[in-house]
mmCIF file of C-alpha atoms (C1' of nucleotides) in Angstrom:
data_model
loop_
_atom_site.group_PDB
_atom_site.id
_atom_site.type_symbol
_atom_site.label_atom_id
_atom_site.label_comp_id
_atom_site.label_asym_id
_atom_site.label_seq_id
_atom_site.Cartn_x
_atom_site.Cartn_y
_atom_site.Cartn_z
ATOM 1 C CA MET A 1 -8.199 8.373 -25.614
ATOM 2 C CA ARG A 2 -5.748 5.598 -26.615
ATOM 3 C CA LEU A 3 -6.156 2.347 -24.740
ATOM 4 C CA SER A 4 -2.978 1.252 -23.532
ATOM 5 C CA THR A 5 -1.294 -1.783 -23.871
ATOM 6 C CA LYS A 6 -2.938 -3.588 -21.059
ATOM 7 C CA GLY A 7 -6.060 -3.592 -22.449
ATOM 8 C CA ARG A 8 -4.917 -4.339 -26.250
ATOM 9 C CA TYR A 9 -2.694 -6.952 -24.994
ATOM 10 C CA GLY A 10 -5.381 -8.479 -22.810
ATOM 11 C CA VAL A 11 -7.848 -8.818 -25.300
ATOM 12 C CA LYS A 12 -5.413 -10.375 -27.706
ATOM 13 C CA ALA A 13 -4.316 -12.600 -25.268
ATOM 14 C CA MET A 14 -7.882 -13.635 -24.133
ATOM 15 C CA VAL A 15 -8.716 -14.177 -27.927
ATOM 16 C CA ASP A 16 -5.966 -16.223 -28.307
ATOM 17 C CA LEU A 17 -6.826 -18.499 -25.341
ATOM 18 C CA ALA A 18 -10.120 -19.121 -26.977
ATOM 19 C CA LEU A 19 -8.764 -20.058 -30.148
ATOM 20 C CA HIS A 20 -5.999 -22.239 -28.379
ATOM 21 C CA SER A 21 -7.768 -24.048 -25.500
ATOM 22 C CA GLY A 22 -9.699 -26.272 -27.355
ATOM 23 C CA GLY A 23 -11.097 -28.716 -25.025
ATOM 24 C CA GLU A 24 -9.840 -28.148 -21.595
ATOM 25 C CA GLN A 25 -6.348 -28.139 -22.063
ATOM 26 C CA PRO A 26 -4.456 -25.024 -20.542
ATOM 27 C CA VAL A 27 -2.431 -22.731 -22.627
ATOM 28 C CA PRO A 28 1.082 -21.761 -21.488
ATOM 29 C CA LEU A 29 1.642 -18.312 -21.146
ATOM 30 C CA LYS A 30 4.603 -18.122 -23.018
ATOM 31 C CA ASP A 31 2.681 -19.647 -26.128
ATOM 32 C CA ILE A 32 0.340 -16.781 -26.321
ATOM 33 C CA ALA A 33 3.270 -14.433 -25.455
ATOM 34 C CA ASP A 34 5.178 -15.748 -28.621
ATOM 35 C CA ARG A 35 2.309 -16.020 -30.766
ATOM 36 C CA GLN A 36 0.876 -12.435 -29.860
ATOM 37 C CA GLU A 37 4.433 -11.248 -29.853
ATOM 38 C CA ILE A 38 4.148 -9.942 -25.958
ATOM 39 C CA SER A 39 6.494 -10.210 -23.572
ATOM 40 C CA GLU A 40 6.015 -13.032 -21.590
ATOM 41 C CA HIS A 41 6.623 -11.146 -18.162
ATOM 42 C CA TYR A 42 4.487 -8.180 -18.787
ATOM 43 C CA LEU A 43 1.600 -10.459 -20.205
ATOM 44 C CA GLU A 44 2.023 -12.238 -16.686
ATOM 45 C CA GLN A 45 1.428 -9.265 -14.734
ATOM 46 C CA LEU A 46 -1.725 -8.878 -17.202
ATOM 47 C CA ILE A 47 -3.539 -12.020 -16.887
ATOM 48 C CA ALA A 48 -2.734 -11.998 -13.019
ATOM 49 C CA GLY A 49 -5.490 -9.178 -13.135
ATOM 50 C CA LEU A 50 -7.703 -11.334 -15.175
ATOM 51 C CA ARG A 51 -7.249 -14.279 -13.038
ATOM 52 C CA LYS A 52 -8.088 -12.205 -9.760
ATOM 53 C CA ALA A 53 -11.256 -10.830 -11.983
ATOM 54 C CA GLY A 54 -12.056 -14.245 -12.372
ATOM 55 C CA LEU A 55 -12.193 -14.042 -16.362
ATOM 56 C CA VAL A 56 -9.315 -17.137 -16.676
ATOM 57 C CA LYS A 57 -8.062 -20.181 -14.914
ATOM 58 C CA SER A 58 -4.456 -21.108 -13.727
ATOM 59 C CA VAL A 59 -3.128 -24.503 -13.925
ATOM 60 C CA ARG A 60 0.301 -24.578 -12.203
ATOM 61 C CA GLY A 61 2.984 -26.341 -12.834
ATOM 62 C CA ALA A 62 4.247 -28.525 -16.007
ATOM 63 C CA GLN A 63 1.960 -28.960 -18.651
ATOM 64 C CA GLY A 64 0.094 -26.335 -16.758
ATOM 65 C CA GLY A 65 -1.299 -23.059 -18.518
ATOM 66 C CA TYR A 66 -4.685 -20.727 -18.407
ATOM 67 C CA LEU A 67 -8.035 -21.680 -19.509
ATOM 68 C CA LEU A 68 -10.924 -19.160 -20.101
ATOM 69 C CA ALA A 69 -13.298 -19.349 -17.054
ATOM 70 C CA GLN A 70 -16.383 -19.158 -18.591
ATOM 71 C CA ALA A 71 -17.248 -20.077 -22.212
ATOM 72 C CA PRO A 72 -16.232 -17.557 -24.977
ATOM 73 C CA ASP A 73 -19.767 -16.282 -25.871
ATOM 74 C CA ALA A 74 -20.223 -15.196 -21.952
ATOM 75 C CA ILE A 75 -17.332 -12.836 -21.749
ATOM 76 C CA VAL A 76 -17.585 -9.781 -23.536
ATOM 77 C CA VAL A 77 -14.389 -7.652 -24.587
ATOM 78 C CA GLY A 78 -15.595 -4.704 -22.002
ATOM 79 C CA ASP A 79 -14.933 -7.199 -18.804
ATOM 80 C CA ILE A 80 -11.429 -7.509 -20.494
ATOM 81 C CA ILE A 81 -10.962 -3.982 -20.697
ATOM 82 C CA ARG A 82 -12.722 -2.552 -17.689
ATOM 83 C CA THR A 83 -10.286 -5.425 -15.577
ATOM 84 C CA LEU A 84 -7.219 -3.849 -16.847
ATOM 85 C CA GLU A 85 -7.900 -0.074 -17.511
ATOM 86 C CA GLY A 86 -9.997 0.584 -15.295
ATOM 87 C CA THR A 87 -13.373 1.879 -15.910
ATOM 88 C CA ILE A 88 -13.965 3.137 -19.436
ATOM 89 C CA ALA A 89 -14.718 6.377 -19.277
ATOM 90 C CA PRO A 90 -13.893 9.640 -20.767
ATOM 91 C CA ALA A 91 -13.979 11.544 -17.502
ATOM 92 C CA ASP A 92 -14.242 10.623 -14.042
ATOM 93 C CA CYS A 93 -17.151 12.178 -13.177
ATOM 94 C CA VAL A 94 -19.188 9.479 -15.392
ATOM 95 C CA ALA A 95 -16.913 6.651 -14.233
ATOM 96 C CA GLU A 96 -19.100 3.826 -13.249
ATOM 97 C CA GLY A 97 -17.849 3.670 -9.205
ATOM 98 C CA ALA A 98 -17.441 7.328 -9.209
ATOM 99 C CA PRO A 99 -18.531 9.258 -6.491
ATOM 100 C CA VAL A 100 -20.203 12.082 -7.975
ATOM 101 C CA ASN A 101 -17.961 14.962 -6.130
ATOM 102 C CA CYS A 102 -18.462 17.263 -9.045
ATOM 103 C CA GLU A 103 -20.856 19.753 -7.415
ATOM 104 C CA ARG A 104 -22.532 20.908 -10.385
ATOM 105 C CA ALA A 105 -23.195 17.559 -12.076
ATOM 106 C CA ASP A 106 -26.559 17.892 -12.324
ATOM 107 C CA ASN A 107 -26.395 20.801 -14.445
ATOM 108 C CA CYS A 108 -23.277 20.407 -16.348
ATOM 109 C CA VAL A 109 -23.408 20.218 -20.137
ATOM 110 C CA THR A 110 -20.153 18.966 -20.753
ATOM 111 C CA ARG A 111 -21.072 15.830 -18.240
ATOM 112 C CA ILE A 112 -23.948 14.955 -20.699
ATOM 113 C CA LEU A 113 -21.241 14.669 -23.524
ATOM 114 C CA TRP A 114 -18.867 12.592 -21.600
ATOM 115 C CA GLU A 115 -22.156 10.442 -20.801
ATOM 116 C CA LYS A 116 -22.957 9.906 -24.362
ATOM 117 C CA ILE A 117 -19.033 9.026 -25.474
ATOM 118 C CA HIS A 118 -19.318 6.603 -22.111
ATOM 119 C CA ASP A 119 -22.429 5.059 -23.269
ATOM 120 C CA SER A 120 -21.520 4.337 -26.863
ATOM 121 C CA ILE A 121 -18.024 3.027 -25.980
ATOM 122 C CA ASN A 122 -19.611 0.937 -23.587
ATOM 123 C CA SER A 123 -22.352 -0.443 -26.147
ATOM 124 C CA VAL A 124 -19.724 -1.631 -28.124
ATOM 125 C CA VAL A 125 -17.763 -3.227 -25.924
ATOM 126 C CA ASN A 126 -20.260 -4.926 -24.186
ATOM 127 C CA SER A 127 -22.113 -6.399 -26.970
ATOM 128 C CA ILE A 128 -18.868 -8.229 -28.544
ATOM 129 C CA THR A 129 -17.969 -11.343 -26.932
ATOM 130 C CA LEU A 130 -14.757 -13.482 -27.299
ATOM 131 C CA GLN A 131 -16.869 -15.780 -29.428
ATOM 132 C CA ASP A 132 -17.640 -13.080 -31.686
ATOM 133 C CA MET A 133 -13.991 -12.435 -32.205
ATOM 134 C CA VAL A 134 -13.272 -16.259 -32.889
ATOM 135 C CA ASN A 135 -15.963 -16.237 -35.610
ATOM 136 C CA GLU A 136 -14.404 -12.915 -37.068
ATOM 137 C CA TYR A 137 -11.081 -14.497 -36.789
ATOM 138 C CA LYS A 138 -12.252 -18.085 -38.842
ATOM 139 C CA ARG A 139 -13.787 -15.660 -41.162
ATOM 140 C CA LEU A 140 -10.734 -14.033 -41.949
ATOM 141 C CA ASN A 141 -8.449 -16.542 -41.745
ATOM 142 C CA GLY A 142 -10.207 -19.871 -42.987
ATOM 143 C CA GLN A 143 -9.451 -23.047 -41.276
ATOM 144 C CA GLU A 144 -5.794 -22.368 -40.687
ATOM 145 C CA SER A 145 -4.709 -22.169 -36.998
ATOM 146 C CA MET A 146 -3.548 -18.947 -35.680
ATOM 147 C CA MET B 1 -9.686 5.518 -22.395
ATOM 148 C CA ARG B 2 -9.907 8.759 -20.391
ATOM 149 C CA LEU B 3 -9.548 11.866 -21.846
ATOM 150 C CA SER B 4 -6.880 14.314 -20.687
ATOM 151 C CA THR B 5 -7.583 17.811 -19.355
ATOM 152 C CA LYS B 6 -6.584 19.248 -22.695
ATOM 153 C CA GLY B 7 -9.739 17.569 -24.513
ATOM 154 C CA ARG B 8 -11.956 18.223 -21.218
ATOM 155 C CA TYR B 9 -10.946 21.989 -20.306
ATOM 156 C CA GLY B 10 -10.969 22.622 -24.238
ATOM 157 C CA VAL B 11 -14.679 21.941 -24.861
ATOM 158 C CA LYS B 12 -15.867 23.781 -21.857
ATOM 159 C CA ALA B 13 -13.873 26.948 -23.000
ATOM 160 C CA MET B 14 -15.443 26.282 -26.419
ATOM 161 C CA VAL B 15 -18.951 26.144 -24.843
ATOM 162 C CA ASP B 16 -18.209 29.189 -22.440
ATOM 163 C CA LEU B 17 -17.095 30.712 -25.556
ATOM 164 C CA ALA B 18 -20.099 30.208 -27.619
ATOM 165 C CA LEU B 19 -22.160 31.446 -24.541
ATOM 166 C CA HIS B 20 -20.514 34.532 -23.913
ATOM 167 C CA SER B 21 -19.340 36.370 -27.303
ATOM 168 C CA GLY B 22 -22.921 37.096 -27.891
ATOM 169 C CA GLY B 23 -22.512 39.206 -31.042
ATOM 170 C CA GLU B 24 -18.687 39.872 -31.663
ATOM 171 C CA GLN B 25 -17.480 40.957 -28.566
ATOM 172 C CA PRO B 26 -14.246 39.136 -28.025
ATOM 173 C CA VAL B 27 -13.782 37.317 -24.831
ATOM 174 C CA PRO B 28 -10.495 37.584 -22.312
ATOM 175 C CA LEU B 29 -9.147 34.324 -21.570
ATOM 176 C CA LYS B 30 -8.856 35.218 -17.732
ATOM 177 C CA ASP B 31 -13.164 35.430 -17.869
ATOM 178 C CA ILE B 32 -13.054 32.079 -19.539
ATOM 179 C CA ALA B 33 -10.464 30.623 -16.676
ATOM 180 C CA ASP B 34 -12.171 32.311 -13.841
ATOM 181 C CA ARG B 35 -15.468 30.839 -14.656
ATOM 182 C CA GLN B 36 -14.419 27.069 -15.571
ATOM 183 C CA GLU B 37 -11.590 27.195 -12.984
ATOM 184 C CA ILE B 38 -8.881 26.526 -14.976
ATOM 185 C CA SER B 39 -5.326 28.007 -14.498
ATOM 186 C CA GLU B 40 -5.227 30.737 -17.036
ATOM 187 C CA HIS B 41 -1.934 30.060 -18.241
ATOM 188 C CA TYR B 42 -2.669 26.144 -18.994
ATOM 189 C CA LEU B 43 -5.722 27.018 -20.782
ATOM 190 C CA GLU B 44 -3.568 29.830 -22.794
ATOM 191 C CA GLN B 45 -1.386 26.822 -24.230
ATOM 192 C CA LEU B 46 -4.912 24.937 -25.383
ATOM 193 C CA ILE B 47 -6.533 27.956 -26.744
ATOM 194 C CA ALA B 48 -3.227 28.708 -28.753
ATOM 195 C CA GLY B 49 -3.795 25.166 -30.214
ATOM 196 C CA LEU B 50 -7.394 26.016 -31.109
ATOM 197 C CA ARG B 51 -6.267 28.904 -32.826
ATOM 198 C CA LYS B 52 -3.603 27.430 -35.029
ATOM 199 C CA ALA B 53 -6.485 24.714 -36.164
ATOM 200 C CA GLY B 54 -8.809 27.985 -37.211
ATOM 201 C CA LEU B 55 -11.218 27.290 -34.348
ATOM 202 C CA VAL B 56 -10.653 30.403 -32.586
ATOM 203 C CA LYS B 57 -9.700 33.769 -33.509
ATOM 204 C CA SER B 58 -7.855 36.341 -31.367
ATOM 205 C CA VAL B 59 -8.122 40.084 -30.790
ATOM 206 C CA ARG B 60 -4.730 41.266 -29.387
ATOM 207 C CA GLY B 61 -4.288 44.063 -26.719
ATOM 208 C CA ALA B 62 -6.718 45.911 -24.113
ATOM 209 C CA GLN B 63 -10.428 45.062 -24.975
ATOM 210 C CA GLY B 64 -8.815 41.673 -26.736
ATOM 211 C CA GLY B 65 -9.913 38.479 -26.324
ATOM 212 C CA TYR B 66 -11.001 35.076 -28.284
ATOM 213 C CA LEU B 67 -14.069 34.709 -30.393
ATOM 214 C CA LEU B 68 -15.162 31.540 -32.094
ATOM 215 C CA ALA B 69 -13.645 31.470 -35.764
ATOM 216 C CA GLN B 70 -16.931 30.059 -37.449
ATOM 217 C CA ALA B 71 -20.573 29.909 -36.058
ATOM 218 C CA PRO B 72 -21.253 27.397 -32.884
ATOM 219 C CA ASP B 73 -23.771 25.390 -35.356
ATOM 220 C CA ALA B 74 -20.514 24.557 -37.659
ATOM 221 C CA ILE B 75 -18.129 23.783 -34.796
ATOM 222 C CA VAL B 76 -18.470 19.661 -33.625
ATOM 223 C CA VAL B 77 -16.521 18.975 -30.282
ATOM 224 C CA GLY B 78 -14.469 16.391 -32.183
ATOM 225 C CA ASP B 79 -12.688 18.984 -33.915
ATOM 226 C CA ILE B 80 -11.986 20.191 -30.623
ATOM 227 C CA ILE B 81 -10.576 16.905 -28.934
ATOM 228 C CA ARG B 82 -9.050 15.735 -31.898
ATOM 229 C CA THR B 83 -7.133 19.357 -32.249
ATOM 230 C CA LEU B 84 -6.280 19.237 -28.318
ATOM 231 C CA GLU B 85 -5.744 15.369 -27.826
ATOM 232 C CA GLY B 86 -4.776 14.457 -31.480
ATOM 233 C CA THR B 87 -6.575 11.428 -32.992
ATOM 234 C CA ILE B 88 -9.314 9.812 -31.322
ATOM 235 C CA ALA B 89 -8.519 6.337 -31.741
ATOM 236 C CA PRO B 90 -8.373 3.747 -29.310
ATOM 237 C CA ALA B 91 -5.095 2.068 -30.821
ATOM 238 C CA ASP B 92 -2.683 3.444 -33.417
ATOM 239 C CA CYS B 93 -3.586 1.437 -36.073
ATOM 240 C CA VAL B 94 -6.827 3.014 -36.430
ATOM 241 C CA ALA B 95 -5.805 6.502 -36.001
ATOM 242 C CA GLU B 96 -6.546 8.972 -39.310
ATOM 243 C CA GLY B 97 -3.442 9.999 -40.791
ATOM 244 C CA ALA B 98 -1.536 6.075 -39.448
ATOM 245 C CA PRO B 99 0.421 4.726 -41.661
ATOM 246 C CA VAL B 100 -0.593 1.196 -41.652
ATOM 247 C CA ASN B 101 2.401 -0.275 -40.073
ATOM 248 C CA CYS B 102 1.374 -3.280 -38.681
ATOM 249 C CA GLU B 103 1.745 -6.163 -41.312
ATOM 250 C CA ARG B 104 -1.402 -8.463 -40.381
ATOM 251 C CA ALA B 105 -3.442 -5.358 -40.747
ATOM 252 C CA ASP B 106 -6.166 -7.286 -43.189
ATOM 253 C CA ASN B 107 -6.563 -9.932 -41.384
ATOM 254 C CA CYS B 108 -6.504 -8.640 -37.561
ATOM 255 C CA VAL B 109 -9.525 -9.163 -35.539
ATOM 256 C CA THR B 110 -8.364 -6.809 -32.682
ATOM 257 C CA ARG B 111 -8.242 -4.251 -35.167
ATOM 258 C CA ILE B 112 -11.969 -4.372 -36.424
ATOM 259 C CA LEU B 113 -12.616 -3.888 -32.965
ATOM 260 C CA TRP B 114 -10.309 -0.964 -32.406
ATOM 261 C CA GLU B 115 -12.205 0.363 -35.420
ATOM 262 C CA LYS B 116 -16.066 -0.254 -33.714
ATOM 263 C CA ILE B 117 -15.003 1.727 -30.803
ATOM 264 C CA HIS B 118 -13.471 4.246 -32.805
ATOM 265 C CA ASP B 119 -16.031 4.539 -35.182
ATOM 266 C CA SER B 120 -18.918 4.788 -32.445
ATOM 267 C CA ILE B 121 -16.962 7.418 -30.746
ATOM 268 C CA ASN B 122 -16.682 9.592 -33.673
ATOM 269 C CA SER B 123 -20.362 9.155 -34.761
ATOM 270 C CA VAL B 124 -20.971 10.957 -31.417
ATOM 271 C CA VAL B 125 -18.334 13.569 -30.906
ATOM 272 C CA ASN B 126 -18.420 14.575 -34.825
ATOM 273 C CA SER B 127 -22.877 14.857 -34.282
ATOM 274 C CA ILE B 128 -22.673 17.107 -31.253
ATOM 275 C CA THR B 129 -22.191 21.105 -31.967
ATOM 276 C CA LEU B 130 -21.462 23.875 -29.621
ATOM 277 C CA GLN B 131 -24.898 25.315 -30.512
ATOM 278 C CA ASP B 132 -25.821 21.494 -29.088
ATOM 279 C CA MET B 133 -23.982 22.202 -26.281
ATOM 280 C CA VAL B 134 -25.377 25.592 -25.660
ATOM 281 C CA ASN B 135 -29.226 24.850 -26.392
ATOM 282 C CA GLU B 136 -28.483 21.691 -23.591
ATOM 283 C CA TYR B 137 -27.234 24.614 -21.292
ATOM 284 C CA LYS B 138 -29.909 27.101 -21.598
ATOM 285 C CA ARG B 139 -32.435 24.211 -21.238
ATOM 286 C CA LEU B 140 -30.652 22.933 -17.932
ATOM 287 C CA ASN B 141 -30.074 26.278 -16.406
ATOM 288 C CA GLY B 142 -32.799 28.221 -17.519
ATOM 289 C CA GLN B 143 -32.299 31.702 -18.761
ATOM 290 C CA GLU B 144 -29.783 32.478 -16.278
ATOM 291 C CA SER B 145 -26.078 33.358 -17.703
ATOM 292 C CA MET B 146 -23.788 30.991 -16.939
ATOM 293 C "C1'" DG C 1 13.881 -36.971 -5.674
ATOM 294 C "C1'" DA C 2 15.812 -34.467 -9.148
ATOM 295 C "C1'" DA C 3 15.109 -31.631 -13.091
ATOM 296 C "C1'" DA C 4 11.988 -29.257 -16.066
ATOM 297 C "C1'" DA C 5 7.922 -26.893 -16.689
ATOM 298 C "C1'" DT C 6 5.080 -23.693 -15.217
ATOM 299 C "C1'" DC C 7 2.412 -20.252 -12.832
ATOM 300 C "C1'" DC C 8 2.989 -16.388 -8.661
ATOM 301 C "C1'" DC C 9 4.706 -12.128 -6.816
ATOM 302 C "C1'" DA C 10 6.728 -7.773 -5.671
ATOM 303 C "C1'" DA C 11 9.925 -4.456 -6.847
ATOM 304 C "C1'" DG C 12 12.710 -1.379 -9.717
ATOM 305 C "C1'" DT C 13 13.571 1.427 -14.153
ATOM 306 C "C1'" DG C 14 13.560 4.574 -18.228
ATOM 307 C "C1'" DA C 15 11.120 7.202 -21.316
ATOM 308 C "C1'" DT C 16 7.197 9.317 -22.103
ATOM 309 C "C1'" DT C 17 2.749 11.843 -20.866
ATOM 310 C "C1'" DT C 18 0.287 14.919 -18.294
ATOM 311 C "C1'" DA C 19 -0.809 19.157 -16.074
ATOM 312 C "C1'" DG C 20 0.476 22.485 -14.788
ATOM 313 C "C1'" DT C 21 4.200 27.237 -13.793
ATOM 314 C "C1'" DC C 22 7.109 30.797 -14.861
ATOM 315 C "C1'" DG C 23 8.943 34.832 -17.253
ATOM 316 C "C1'" DG C 24 8.873 37.614 -20.536
ATOM 317 C "C1'" DA C 25 7.277 40.114 -25.054
ATOM 318 C "C1'" DT C 26 4.285 42.027 -27.684
ATOM 319 C "C1'" DT C 27 -0.046 44.699 -29.030
ATOM 320 C "C1'" DT C 28 -3.443 47.915 -28.318
ATOM 321 C "C1'" DG C 29 -7.173 50.967 -26.234
ATOM 322 C "C1'" DG C 30 -7.822 55.046 -23.083
ATOM 323 C "C1'" DC D 1 2.332 56.240 -21.812
ATOM 324 C "C1'" DC D 2 0.024 52.430 -18.993
ATOM 325 C "C1'" DA D 3 -2.878 48.715 -18.151
ATOM 326 C "C1'" DA D 4 -4.933 44.802 -20.303
ATOM 327 C "C1'" DA D 5 -4.693 41.413 -23.199
ATOM 328 C "C1'" DT D 6 -2.523 37.966 -26.136
ATOM 329 C "C1'" DC D 7 1.499 35.577 -27.733
ATOM 330 C "C1'" DC D 8 5.758 32.559 -27.061
ATOM 331 C "C1'" DG D 9 9.195 29.218 -25.366
ATOM 332 C "C1'" DA D 10 11.240 27.209 -21.654
ATOM 333 C "C1'" DC D 11 11.003 24.439 -17.212
ATOM 334 C "C1'" DT D 12 9.106 21.047 -13.784
ATOM 335 C "C1'" DA D 13 7.138 17.789 -10.109
ATOM 336 C "C1'" DA D 14 3.962 13.957 -10.221
ATOM 337 C "C1'" DA D 15 2.241 10.546 -12.383
ATOM 338 C "C1'" DT D 16 1.319 6.675 -16.158
ATOM 339 C "C1'" DC D 17 3.471 3.476 -19.130
ATOM 340 C "C1'" DA D 18 5.862 -0.366 -20.950
ATOM 341 C "C1'" DC D 19 8.383 -3.108 -19.676
ATOM 342 C "C1'" DT D 20 12.741 -5.668 -16.816
ATOM 343 C "C1'" DT D 21 14.849 -8.358 -12.568
ATOM 344 C "C1'" DG D 22 14.832 -11.228 -9.713
ATOM 345 C "C1'" DG D 23 13.006 -14.540 -7.226
ATOM 346 C "C1'" DG D 24 9.523 -18.313 -5.532
ATOM 347 C "C1'" DA D 25 5.667 -21.838 -4.980
ATOM 348 C "C1'" DT D 26 4.014 -25.795 -7.371
ATOM 349 C "C1'" DT D 27 3.344 -29.945 -10.160
ATOM 350 C "C1'" DT D 28 4.803 -33.315 -13.816
ATOM 351 C "C1'" DT D 29 7.987 -36.009 -15.963
ATOM 352 C "C1'" DC D 30 11.874 -39.157 -15.804
#
DNA sequence: GAAAATCCCAAGTGATTTAGTCGGATTTGG
DNA sequence: CCAAATCCGACTAAATCACTTGGGATTTTC
């Protein structure tokens, strides 16, 4: 049940973006990678996914970088994790877009269990916004910069 | 965030055991494997882990098989999943026996997120017993056998 | 208009995990 | 003794993970 680095780095990167794109200036990937200690090239792949999903915008060329595509309180961590990890489901039969190919789905006791786990995870990640993470960060670290 | 087949098959097998070891007669692995459509040899590996963890007992020789080591209402599905999958944690830094090797653990915002996810999953799997699963099964499937 | 900064894209790779298979040894009831 | 069963350890094909490599395209600064 571990998240891969995709989801973990993705959340870190997005929180970093929320903290550092004050106003409208794009944040270069290198800065995020350096601060979060993530391989720049690898992070590039991850953020490409986030861009395609409409969670970040990019500005090309020198002085370019990335920006959140929406306000921090409009992005929940579930959006990030689902984009990078695929659906957040303990078993395929309870994945969001999954065809119910399990013929005994209606009377499967384990399915009910997977649904409960699925729902509990999703209720957490869908209720926490990037703004919440930023607030938490500021509470923990005072006024200092990240 | 998917569970592997280890955890999924393990829970299925344990529910099967709870349903079929009425009284004290051991259930042969082959029966469980057939009913649950799991490779017998593979299930053998999984149940070996459950035996070492003290969740099932075995009876060797002809007419042998497996039994729950405790009453169905004393075994929670979290026990099974943790035994077979290792700790149920979205990130290593919030795993139960993990040394906190992350030096910024105290002021890490993502860690707080992983903890919330971890806690929510564990509160589900630690609150559902095998007896609950059996009751659910009987409710869904009437008095028929599995 | 050249150089630098930056994003964009696709393919390759070593290590690990997954989901088993295979072959046999041991124990026990009939 | 033999068939039914657990026990045990090694092997493996395929997938996934966590990157790396190697370019190209676009924009800004000088």
